[in-house]
Tab-separated table of N, CA and C in Angstrom:
chain	number	residue	atom	x	y	z
V	1	MET	N	252.453	-85.011	-2.094
V	1	MET	CA	252.325	-84.920	-3.532
V	1	MET	C	250.975	-85.438	-3.998
V	2	SER	N	250.466	-86.492	-3.401
V	2	SER	CA	249.185	-87.046	-3.833
V	2	SER	C	248.033	-86.082	-3.542
V	3	VAL	N	248.157	-85.287	-2.487
V	3	VAL	CA	247.124	-84.295	-2.197
V	3	VAL	C	247.072	-83.262	-3.323
V	4	TYR	N	248.241	-82.798	-3.756
V	4	TYR	CA	248.297	-81.851	-4.869
V	4	TYR	C	247.672	-82.461	-6.106
V	5	PHE	N	247.978	-83.714	-6.379
V	5	PHE	CA	247.428	-84.416	-7.541
V	5	PHE	C	245.907	-84.463	-7.452
V	6	VAL	N	245.383	-84.803	-6.281
V	6	VAL	CA	243.933	-84.897	-6.107
V	6	VAL	C	243.271	-83.544	-6.329
V	7	LYS	N	243.806	-82.487	-5.735
V	7	LYS	CA	243.183	-81.176	-5.858
V	7	LYS	C	243.231	-80.661	-7.294
V	8	LYS	N	244.308	-80.925	-7.994
V	8	LYS	CA	244.489	-80.321	-9.296
V	8	LYS	C	243.900	-81.142	-10.442
V	9	TYR	N	243.912	-82.446	-10.369
V	9	TYR	CA	243.592	-83.235	-11.534
V	9	TYR	C	242.385	-84.160	-11.420
V	10	LEU	N	241.811	-84.375	-10.274
V	10	LEU	CA	240.668	-85.274	-10.167
V	10	LEU	C	239.359	-84.525	-10.394
V	11	ILE	N	238.471	-85.192	-11.104
V	11	ILE	CA	237.177	-84.601	-11.442
V	11	ILE	C	236.091	-85.542	-10.949
V	12	LYS	N	235.090	-84.978	-10.285
V	12	LYS	CA	234.013	-85.793	-9.741
V	12	LYS	C	232.897	-85.910	-10.784
V	13	ILE	N	232.546	-87.146	-11.108
V	13	ILE	CA	231.445	-87.427	-12.042
V	13	ILE	C	230.591	-88.511	-11.398
V	14	ASP	N	229.318	-88.192	-11.144
V	14	ASP	CA	228.382	-89.165	-10.544
V	14	ASP	C	228.967	-89.843	-9.305
V	15	ASP	N	229.415	-89.058	-8.358
V	15	ASP	CA	229.954	-89.541	-7.081
V	15	ASP	C	231.213	-90.395	-7.218
V	16	ARG	N	231.875	-90.332	-8.363
V	16	ARG	CA	233.147	-91.031	-8.557
V	16	ARG	C	234.181	-90.012	-9.012
V	17	PHE	N	235.441	-90.267	-8.682
V	17	PHE	CA	236.509	-89.361	-9.071
V	17	PHE	C	237.338	-89.975	-10.196
V	18	PHE	N	237.661	-89.105	-11.168
V	18	PHE	CA	238.451	-89.529	-12.318
V	18	PHE	C	239.561	-88.526	-12.568
V	19	THR	N	240.654	-89.010	-13.117
V	19	THR	CA	241.686	-88.081	-13.549
V	19	THR	C	241.107	-87.308	-14.734
V	20	ALA	N	241.700	-86.160	-15.030
V	20	ALA	CA	241.216	-85.351	-16.153
V	20	ALA	C	241.252	-86.157	-17.447
V	21	LYS	N	242.333	-86.903	-17.641
V	21	LYS	CA	242.463	-87.714	-18.857
V	21	LYS	C	241.347	-88.754	-18.952
V	22	LYS	N	241.069	-89.442	-17.859
V	22	LYS	CA	240.015	-90.470	-17.856
V	22	LYS	C	238.640	-89.828	-18.031
V	23	ALA	N	238.433	-88.652	-17.456
V	23	ALA	CA	237.154	-87.952	-17.614
V	23	ALA	C	236.921	-87.586	-19.078
V	24	ILE	N	237.976	-87.159	-19.757
V	24	ILE	CA	237.870	-86.838	-21.183
V	24	ILE	C	237.554	-88.098	-21.974
V	25	GLN	N	238.245	-89.193	-21.659
V	25	GLN	CA	237.988	-90.459	-22.353
V	25	GLN	C	236.535	-90.911	-22.157
V	26	ARG	N	236.044	-90.798	-20.926
V	26	ARG	CA	234.643	-91.175	-20.653
V	26	ARG	C	233.676	-90.297	-21.438
V	27	HIS	N	233.951	-88.992	-21.479
V	27	HIS	CA	233.089	-88.080	-22.237
V	27	HIS	C	233.054	-88.486	-23.709
V	28	ILE	N	234.220	-88.732	-24.282
V	28	ILE	CA	234.279	-89.107	-25.696
V	28	ILE	C	233.508	-90.397	-25.936
V	29	GLU	N	233.699	-91.391	-25.084
V	29	GLU	CA	232.993	-92.666	-25.239
V	29	GLU	C	231.485	-92.506	-25.082
V	30	ASN	N	231.059	-91.714	-24.084
V	30	ASN	CA	229.624	-91.559	-23.813
V	30	ASN	C	228.914	-90.672	-24.818
V	31	GLU	N	229.584	-89.614	-25.258
V	31	GLU	CA	228.931	-88.633	-26.126
V	31	GLU	C	229.228	-88.825	-27.612
V	32	HIS	N	230.382	-89.393	-27.925
V	32	HIS	CA	230.802	-89.425	-29.325
V	32	HIS	C	231.233	-90.806	-29.811
V	33	ILE	N	231.229	-91.805	-28.982
V	33	ILE	CA	231.682	-93.173	-29.272
V	33	ILE	C	233.209	-93.242	-29.339
V	34	SER	N	233.824	-92.372	-30.152
V	34	SER	CA	235.289	-92.365	-30.282
V	34	SER	C	235.736	-90.998	-30.787
V	35	VAL	N	237.040	-90.759	-30.761
V	35	VAL	CA	237.579	-89.517	-31.301
V	35	VAL	C	237.254	-89.447	-32.797
V	36	PHE	N	237.377	-90.578	-33.471
V	36	PHE	CA	237.054	-90.671	-34.895
V	36	PHE	C	235.626	-90.192	-35.161
V	37	GLU	N	234.669	-90.703	-34.408
V	37	GLU	CA	233.264	-90.315	-34.562
V	37	GLU	C	233.058	-88.843	-34.223
V	38	ALA	N	233.717	-88.368	-33.177
V	38	ALA	CA	233.585	-86.961	-32.777
V	38	ALA	C	234.059	-86.045	-33.885
V	39	LEU	N	235.181	-86.395	-34.504
V	39	LEU	CA	235.704	-85.566	-35.595
V	39	LEU	C	234.794	-85.604	-36.812
V	40	LEU	N	234.228	-86.764	-37.093
V	40	LEU	CA	233.326	-86.866	-38.250
V	40	LEU	C	232.011	-86.123	-38.017
V	41	GLN	N	231.683	-85.835	-36.766
V	41	GLN	CA	230.465	-85.082	-36.453
V	41	GLN	C	230.629	-83.587	-36.663
V	42	LEU	N	231.856	-83.134	-36.896
V	42	LEU	CA	232.086	-81.712	-37.145
V	42	LEU	C	231.460	-81.296	-38.472
V	43	ASN	N	231.259	-79.988	-38.645
V	43	ASN	CA	230.685	-79.455	-39.883
V	43	ASN	C	231.601	-79.700	-41.067
V	44	LYS	N	231.007	-79.685	-42.261
V	44	LYS	CA	231.778	-79.837	-43.501
V	44	LYS	C	232.858	-78.773	-43.601
V	45	GLU	N	232.549	-77.559	-43.132
V	45	GLU	CA	233.522	-76.466	-43.194
V	45	GLU	C	234.750	-76.778	-42.359
V	46	ASP	N	234.566	-77.531	-41.285
V	46	ASP	CA	235.679	-77.870	-40.404
V	46	ASP	C	236.477	-79.069	-40.902
V	47	THR	N	235.780	-80.052	-41.476
V	47	THR	CA	236.467	-81.273	-41.914
V	47	THR	C	236.935	-81.207	-43.360
V	48	GLY	N	236.223	-80.452	-44.188
V	48	GLY	CA	236.541	-80.421	-45.613
V	48	GLY	C	236.062	-81.669	-46.329
V	49	LEU	N	235.201	-82.446	-45.674
V	49	LEU	CA	234.708	-83.691	-46.252
V	49	LEU	C	233.289	-83.540	-46.769
V	50	SER	N	233.014	-84.191	-47.881
V	50	SER	CA	231.647	-84.226	-48.403
V	50	SER	C	230.857	-85.269	-47.615
V	51	ASP	N	229.542	-85.286	-47.804
V	51	ASP	CA	228.709	-86.273	-47.113
V	51	ASP	C	229.114	-87.695	-47.491
V	52	ILE	N	229.364	-87.927	-48.772
V	52	ILE	CA	229.741	-89.274	-49.213
V	52	ILE	C	231.096	-89.680	-48.635
V	53	GLN	N	232.031	-88.738	-48.546
V	53	GLN	CA	233.334	-89.050	-47.952
V	53	GLN	C	233.194	-89.409	-46.477
V	54	THR	N	232.362	-88.673	-45.771
V	54	THR	CA	232.122	-88.966	-44.359
V	54	THR	C	231.497	-90.343	-44.205
V	55	GLU	N	230.504	-90.630	-45.029
V	55	GLU	CA	229.831	-91.932	-44.987
V	55	GLU	C	230.833	-93.059	-45.279
V	56	LEU	N	231.661	-92.865	-46.292
V	56	LEU	CA	232.634	-93.896	-46.651
V	56	LEU	C	233.680	-94.094	-45.558
V	57	LEU	N	234.136	-93.017	-44.956
V	57	LEU	CA	235.111	-93.148	-43.867
V	57	LEU	C	234.540	-93.974	-42.716
V	58	LYS	N	233.270	-93.744	-42.404
V	58	LYS	CA	232.630	-94.540	-41.345
V	58	LYS	C	232.601	-96.013	-41.733
V	59	LEU	N	232.285	-96.295	-42.995
V	59	LEU	CA	232.247	-97.683	-43.462
V	59	LEU	C	233.644	-98.288	-43.512
V	60	PHE	N	234.633	-97.517	-43.936
V	60	PHE	CA	236.017	-98.007	-43.957
V	60	PHE	C	236.452	-98.382	-42.539
V	61	ALA	N	236.030	-97.590	-41.562
V	61	ALA	CA	236.428	-97.826	-40.168
V	61	ALA	C	235.873	-99.146	-39.632
V	62	THR	N	234.764	-99.608	-40.198
V	62	THR	CA	234.192	-100.888	-39.741
V	62	THR	C	235.005	-102.072	-40.239
V	63	GLY	N	235.838	-101.828	-41.260
V	63	GLY	CA	236.624	-102.921	-41.823
V	63	GLY	C	235.854	-103.744	-42.833
V	64	ALA	N	234.683	-103.262	-43.219
V	64	ALA	CA	233.860	-103.996	-44.192
V	64	ALA	C	234.582	-104.067	-45.533
V	65	PRO	N	234.447	-105.199	-46.230
V	65	PRO	CA	235.067	-105.295	-47.562
V	65	PRO	C	234.384	-104.344	-48.547
V	66	ASP	N	235.112	-103.969	-49.593
V	66	ASP	CA	234.596	-103.015	-50.576
V	66	ASP	C	233.259	-103.466	-51.176
V	67	LYS	N	233.106	-104.768	-51.396
V	67	LYS	CA	231.851	-105.279	-51.978
V	67	LYS	C	230.658	-104.977	-51.069
V	68	GLU	N	230.870	-105.125	-49.776
V	68	GLU	CA	229.822	-104.814	-48.796
V	68	GLU	C	229.529	-103.319	-48.779
V	69	ILE	N	230.577	-102.505	-48.903
V	69	ILE	CA	230.416	-101.052	-48.899
V	69	ILE	C	229.612	-100.610	-50.113
V	70	VAL	N	229.841	-101.247	-51.267
V	70	VAL	CA	229.064	-100.935	-52.474
V	70	VAL	C	227.581	-101.159	-52.201
V	71	ASN	N	227.252	-102.246	-51.535
V	71	ASN	CA	225.848	-102.563	-51.237
V	71	ASN	C	225.228	-101.618	-50.208
V	72	SER	N	226.080	-100.968	-49.393
V	72	SER	CA	225.586	-100.072	-48.349
V	72	SER	C	225.474	-98.614	-48.805
V	73	THR	N	225.965	-98.323	-50.012
V	73	THR	CA	225.992	-96.940	-50.481
V	73	THR	C	225.369	-96.835	-51.865
V	74	SER	N	225.396	-95.632	-52.387
V	74	SER	CA	224.888	-95.398	-53.744
V	74	SER	C	225.962	-95.643	-54.798
V	75	ALA	N	227.139	-96.116	-54.364
V	75	ALA	CA	228.222	-96.396	-55.308
V	75	ALA	C	227.825	-97.540	-56.236
V	76	ASN	N	228.278	-97.452	-57.479
V	76	ASN	CA	227.897	-98.442	-58.481
V	76	ASN	C	228.791	-99.675	-58.499
V	77	SER	N	230.061	-99.499	-58.100
V	77	SER	CA	230.987	-100.609	-58.238
V	77	SER	C	232.105	-100.534	-57.203
V	78	ILE	N	232.834	-101.637	-57.127
V	78	ILE	CA	233.984	-101.699	-56.227
V	78	ILE	C	235.046	-100.696	-56.665
V	79	SER	N	235.181	-100.499	-57.978
V	79	SER	CA	236.193	-99.544	-58.451
V	79	SER	C	235.864	-98.118	-57.991
V	80	THR	N	234.588	-97.796	-57.860
V	80	THR	CA	234.194	-96.479	-57.351
V	80	THR	C	234.658	-96.316	-55.902
V	81	ILE	N	234.483	-97.357	-55.118
V	81	ILE	CA	234.910	-97.326	-53.713
V	81	ILE	C	236.430	-97.184	-53.648
V	82	ARG	N	237.129	-97.917	-54.489
V	82	ARG	CA	238.592	-97.833	-54.504
V	82	ARG	C	239.054	-96.442	-54.927
V	83	GLN	N	238.339	-95.843	-55.871
V	83	GLN	CA	238.677	-94.489	-56.316
V	83	GLN	C	238.493	-93.485	-55.170
V	84	HIS	N	237.387	-93.643	-54.413
V	84	HIS	CA	237.160	-92.776	-53.244
V	84	HIS	C	238.273	-92.971	-52.219
V	85	ARG	N	238.654	-94.219	-51.976
V	85	ARG	CA	239.715	-94.512	-51.005
V	85	ARG	C	241.022	-93.836	-51.450
V	86	PHE	N	241.333	-93.934	-52.760
V	86	PHE	CA	242.525	-93.307	-53.313
V	86	PHE	C	242.474	-91.789	-53.132
V	87	LYS	N	241.317	-91.168	-53.436
V	87	LYS	CA	241.172	-89.710	-53.313
V	87	LYS	C	241.353	-89.260	-51.859
V	88	LEU	N	240.831	-90.054	-50.928
V	88	LEU	CA	240.990	-89.710	-49.516
V	88	LEU	C	242.453	-89.809	-49.086
V	89	LYS	N	243.175	-90.808	-49.586
V	89	LYS	CA	244.601	-90.927	-49.286
V	89	LYS	C	245.371	-89.740	-49.865
V	90	GLU	N	244.998	-89.314	-51.072
V	90	GLU	CA	245.620	-88.137	-51.683
V	90	GLU	C	245.362	-86.898	-50.836
V	91	LYS	N	244.131	-86.773	-50.368
V	91	LYS	CA	243.760	-85.632	-49.523
V	91	LYS	C	244.582	-85.634	-48.232
V	92	GLU	N	244.822	-86.806	-47.686
V	92	GLU	CA	245.634	-86.939	-46.474
V	92	GLU	C	247.060	-86.461	-46.741
V	93	LYS	N	247.646	-86.899	-47.837
V	93	LYS	CA	249.004	-86.483	-48.186
V	93	LYS	C	249.075	-84.966	-48.371
V	94	GLN	N	248.091	-84.412	-49.073
V	94	GLN	CA	248.069	-82.967	-49.312
V	94	GLN	C	247.947	-82.203	-48.001
V	95	ALA	N	247.138	-82.708	-47.083
V	95	ALA	CA	246.962	-82.044	-45.787
V	95	ALA	C	248.276	-82.032	-45.008
V	96	LYS	N	249.001	-83.128	-45.058
V	96	LYS	CA	250.290	-83.192	-44.354
V	96	LYS	C	251.284	-82.199	-44.941
V	97	VAL	N	251.327	-82.130	-46.264
V	97	VAL	CA	252.239	-81.185	-46.916
V	97	VAL	C	251.837	-79.754	-46.577
V	98	PHE	N	250.535	-79.469	-46.609
V	98	PHE	CA	250.052	-78.129	-46.285
V	98	PHE	C	250.437	-77.747	-44.851
V	99	LEU	N	250.261	-78.668	-43.909
V	99	LEU	CA	250.647	-78.390	-42.520
V	99	LEU	C	252.141	-78.119	-42.412
V	100	ALA	N	252.943	-78.881	-43.133
V	100	ALA	CA	254.390	-78.652	-43.118
V	100	ALA	C	254.723	-77.276	-43.685
V	101	ILE	N	254.036	-76.885	-44.758
V	101	ILE	CA	254.250	-75.562	-45.359
V	101	ILE	C	253.903	-74.467	-44.351
V	102	MET	N	252.770	-74.594	-43.692
V	102	MET	CA	252.340	-73.574	-42.724
V	102	MET	C	253.297	-73.507	-41.533
V	103	GLN	N	253.814	-74.645	-41.096
V	103	GLN	CA	254.774	-74.638	-39.995
V	103	GLN	C	256.077	-73.987	-40.428
V	104	ALA	N	256.501	-74.265	-41.658
V	104	ALA	CA	257.718	-73.636	-42.174
V	104	ALA	C	257.530	-72.131	-42.300
V	105	LEU	N	256.358	-71.697	-42.697
V	105	LEU	CA	256.058	-70.270	-42.806
V	105	LEU	C	256.195	-69.595	-41.458
V	106	GLU	N	255.720	-70.237	-40.421
V	106	GLU	CA	255.798	-69.660	-39.074
V	106	GLU	C	257.240	-69.420	-38.651
V	107	THR	N	258.153	-70.263	-39.081
V	107	THR	CA	259.548	-70.101	-38.664
V	107	THR	C	260.233	-68.949	-39.385
V	108	THR	N	259.625	-68.446	-40.462
V	108	THR	CA	260.247	-67.341	-41.200
V	108	THR	C	259.865	-65.982	-40.637
V	109	LYS	N	258.876	-65.935	-39.786
V	109	LYS	CA	258.414	-64.658	-39.243
V	109	LYS	C	259.248	-64.262	-38.027
V	110	VAL	N	259.565	-62.993	-37.951
V	110	VAL	CA	260.245	-62.445	-36.781
V	110	VAL	C	259.215	-61.574	-36.073
V	111	TYR	N	258.848	-61.986	-34.875
V	111	TYR	CA	257.789	-61.294	-34.148
V	111	TYR	C	258.354	-60.222	-33.227
V	112	GLU	N	257.529	-59.219	-33.014
V	112	GLU	CA	257.855	-58.183	-32.046
V	112	GLU	C	257.832	-58.796	-30.651
V	113	SER	N	258.655	-58.282	-29.767
V	113	SER	CA	258.639	-58.781	-28.394
V	113	SER	C	257.363	-58.293	-27.701
V	114	ILE	N	256.929	-59.056	-26.737
V	114	ILE	CA	255.694	-58.752	-26.010
V	114	ILE	C	256.023	-57.860	-24.820
V	115	HIS	N	255.224	-56.785	-24.645
V	115	HIS	CA	255.506	-55.854	-23.549
V	115	HIS	C	255.290	-56.520	-22.195
V	116	LYS	N	255.944	-56.002	-21.175
V	116	LYS	CA	255.942	-56.613	-19.849
V	116	LYS	C	254.592	-56.571	-19.166
V	117	GLY	N	253.719	-55.650	-19.557
V	117	GLY	CA	252.413	-55.531	-18.907
V	117	GLY	C	251.346	-56.450	-19.489
V	118	ALA	N	251.703	-57.258	-20.474
V	118	ALA	CA	250.727	-58.141	-21.120
V	118	ALA	C	250.221	-59.182	-20.131
V	119	THR	N	248.896	-59.284	-20.025
V	119	THR	CA	248.320	-60.249	-19.091
V	119	THR	C	247.749	-61.475	-19.800
V	120	GLN	N	247.267	-61.308	-21.019
V	120	GLN	CA	246.722	-62.436	-21.778
V	120	GLN	C	247.514	-62.580	-23.074
V	121	VAL	N	248.567	-63.352	-23.020
V	121	VAL	CA	249.420	-63.513	-24.191
V	121	VAL	C	248.837	-64.616	-25.064
V	122	ASN	N	248.469	-64.257	-26.307
V	122	ASN	CA	247.943	-65.225	-27.269
V	122	ASN	C	248.296	-64.768	-28.678
V	123	GLU	N	247.585	-65.277	-29.683
V	123	GLU	CA	247.892	-64.969	-31.079
V	123	GLU	C	247.841	-63.479	-31.405
V	124	ARG	N	247.091	-62.714	-30.628
V	124	ARG	CA	246.988	-61.280	-30.901
V	124	ARG	C	248.340	-60.581	-30.803
V	125	TYR	N	249.259	-61.159	-30.060
V	125	TYR	CA	250.580	-60.564	-29.912
V	125	TYR	C	251.553	-61.023	-31.000
V	126	ALA	N	251.116	-61.960	-31.830
V	126	ALA	CA	251.984	-62.469	-32.900
V	126	ALA	C	251.959	-61.479	-34.059
V	127	ILE	N	252.780	-60.452	-33.975
V	127	ILE	CA	252.805	-59.400	-34.991
V	127	ILE	C	254.251	-59.189	-35.449
V	128	THR	N	254.413	-59.133	-36.750
V	128	THR	CA	255.756	-58.919	-37.301
V	128	THR	C	256.065	-57.430	-37.312
V	129	GLU	N	257.316	-57.099	-37.567
V	129	GLU	CA	257.722	-55.687	-37.641
V	129	GLU	C	256.949	-54.970	-38.744
V	130	ASP	N	256.778	-55.629	-39.902
V	130	ASP	CA	256.020	-55.024	-41.012
V	130	ASP	C	254.577	-54.743	-40.615
V	131	ASP	N	253.942	-55.732	-39.940
V	131	ASP	CA	252.564	-55.544	-39.482
V	131	ASP	C	252.477	-54.368	-38.505
V	132	LYS	N	253.445	-54.296	-37.599
V	132	LYS	CA	253.469	-53.216	-36.603
V	132	LYS	C	253.539	-51.858	-37.304
V	133	GLU	N	254.421	-51.732	-38.290
V	133	GLU	CA	254.572	-50.480	-39.027
V	133	GLU	C	253.279	-50.103	-39.752
V	134	LYS	N	252.595	-51.072	-40.327
V	134	LYS	CA	251.325	-50.809	-41.031
V	134	LYS	C	250.259	-50.299	-40.066
V	135	VAL	N	250.170	-50.925	-38.912
V	135	VAL	CA	249.181	-50.511	-37.914
V	135	VAL	C	249.477	-49.098	-37.432
V	136	LEU	N	250.742	-48.833	-37.120
V	136	LEU	CA	251.104	-47.506	-36.641
V	136	LEU	C	250.860	-46.441	-37.709
V	137	ALA	N	251.169	-46.753	-38.972
V	137	ALA	CA	250.942	-45.799	-40.062
V	137	ALA	C	249.455	-45.553	-40.283
V	138	THR	N	248.633	-46.563	-40.066
V	138	THR	CA	247.187	-46.432	-40.257
V	138	THR	C	246.550	-45.577	-39.168
V	139	TYR	N	246.921	-45.820	-37.913
V	139	TYR	CA	246.247	-45.161	-36.801
V	139	TYR	C	246.966	-43.929	-36.260
V	140	PHE	N	248.213	-43.737	-36.632
V	140	PHE	CA	248.964	-42.566	-36.193
V	140	PHE	C	249.566	-41.875	-37.406
V	141	LYS	N	248.689	-41.372	-38.282
V	141	LYS	CA	249.114	-40.778	-39.553
V	141	LYS	C	250.033	-39.580	-39.360
V	142	ASN	N	249.851	-38.844	-38.275
V	142	ASN	CA	250.660	-37.646	-38.030
V	142	ASN	C	251.760	-37.912	-37.004
V	143	GLY	N	252.053	-39.167	-36.735
V	143	GLY	CA	253.081	-39.500	-35.752
V	143	GLY	C	252.478	-39.672	-34.370
V	144	PHE	N	253.314	-39.957	-33.388
V	144	PHE	CA	252.834	-40.226	-32.037
V	144	PHE	C	252.483	-38.957	-31.259
V	145	ASP	N	252.960	-37.827	-31.710
V	145	ASP	CA	252.687	-36.574	-30.992
V	145	ASP	C	251.355	-36.008	-31.434
């Protein structure tokens, strides 16, 4: 069993072997400091965060008191920092509700079964009966014959 484990899951980095999980952890630490930092490095389009929100999240993560954060940013007062913190918490709640809505939506769809010859099964096969009918009507206007 250990031979199988070694062949399948160990990764060689600088003449040392690491499990896949440890290799990922090392990459995150070396390249991004933390998962938190890696996520904050994503584009605004991916995070939905403004520059000031990203900056404040980094400062919040340090545990600095609000008074210190005011001095480190363009914010005018502690109440401004508290307002930003409140808005971010609201955004978090909204994101959770949105994810729950999207997951609930997925359970309402009835998908077509995947044909036996499918070799790469992914989202492209997630098609409802209505979608299937629309595609067939679009590309086979005169029927299958």
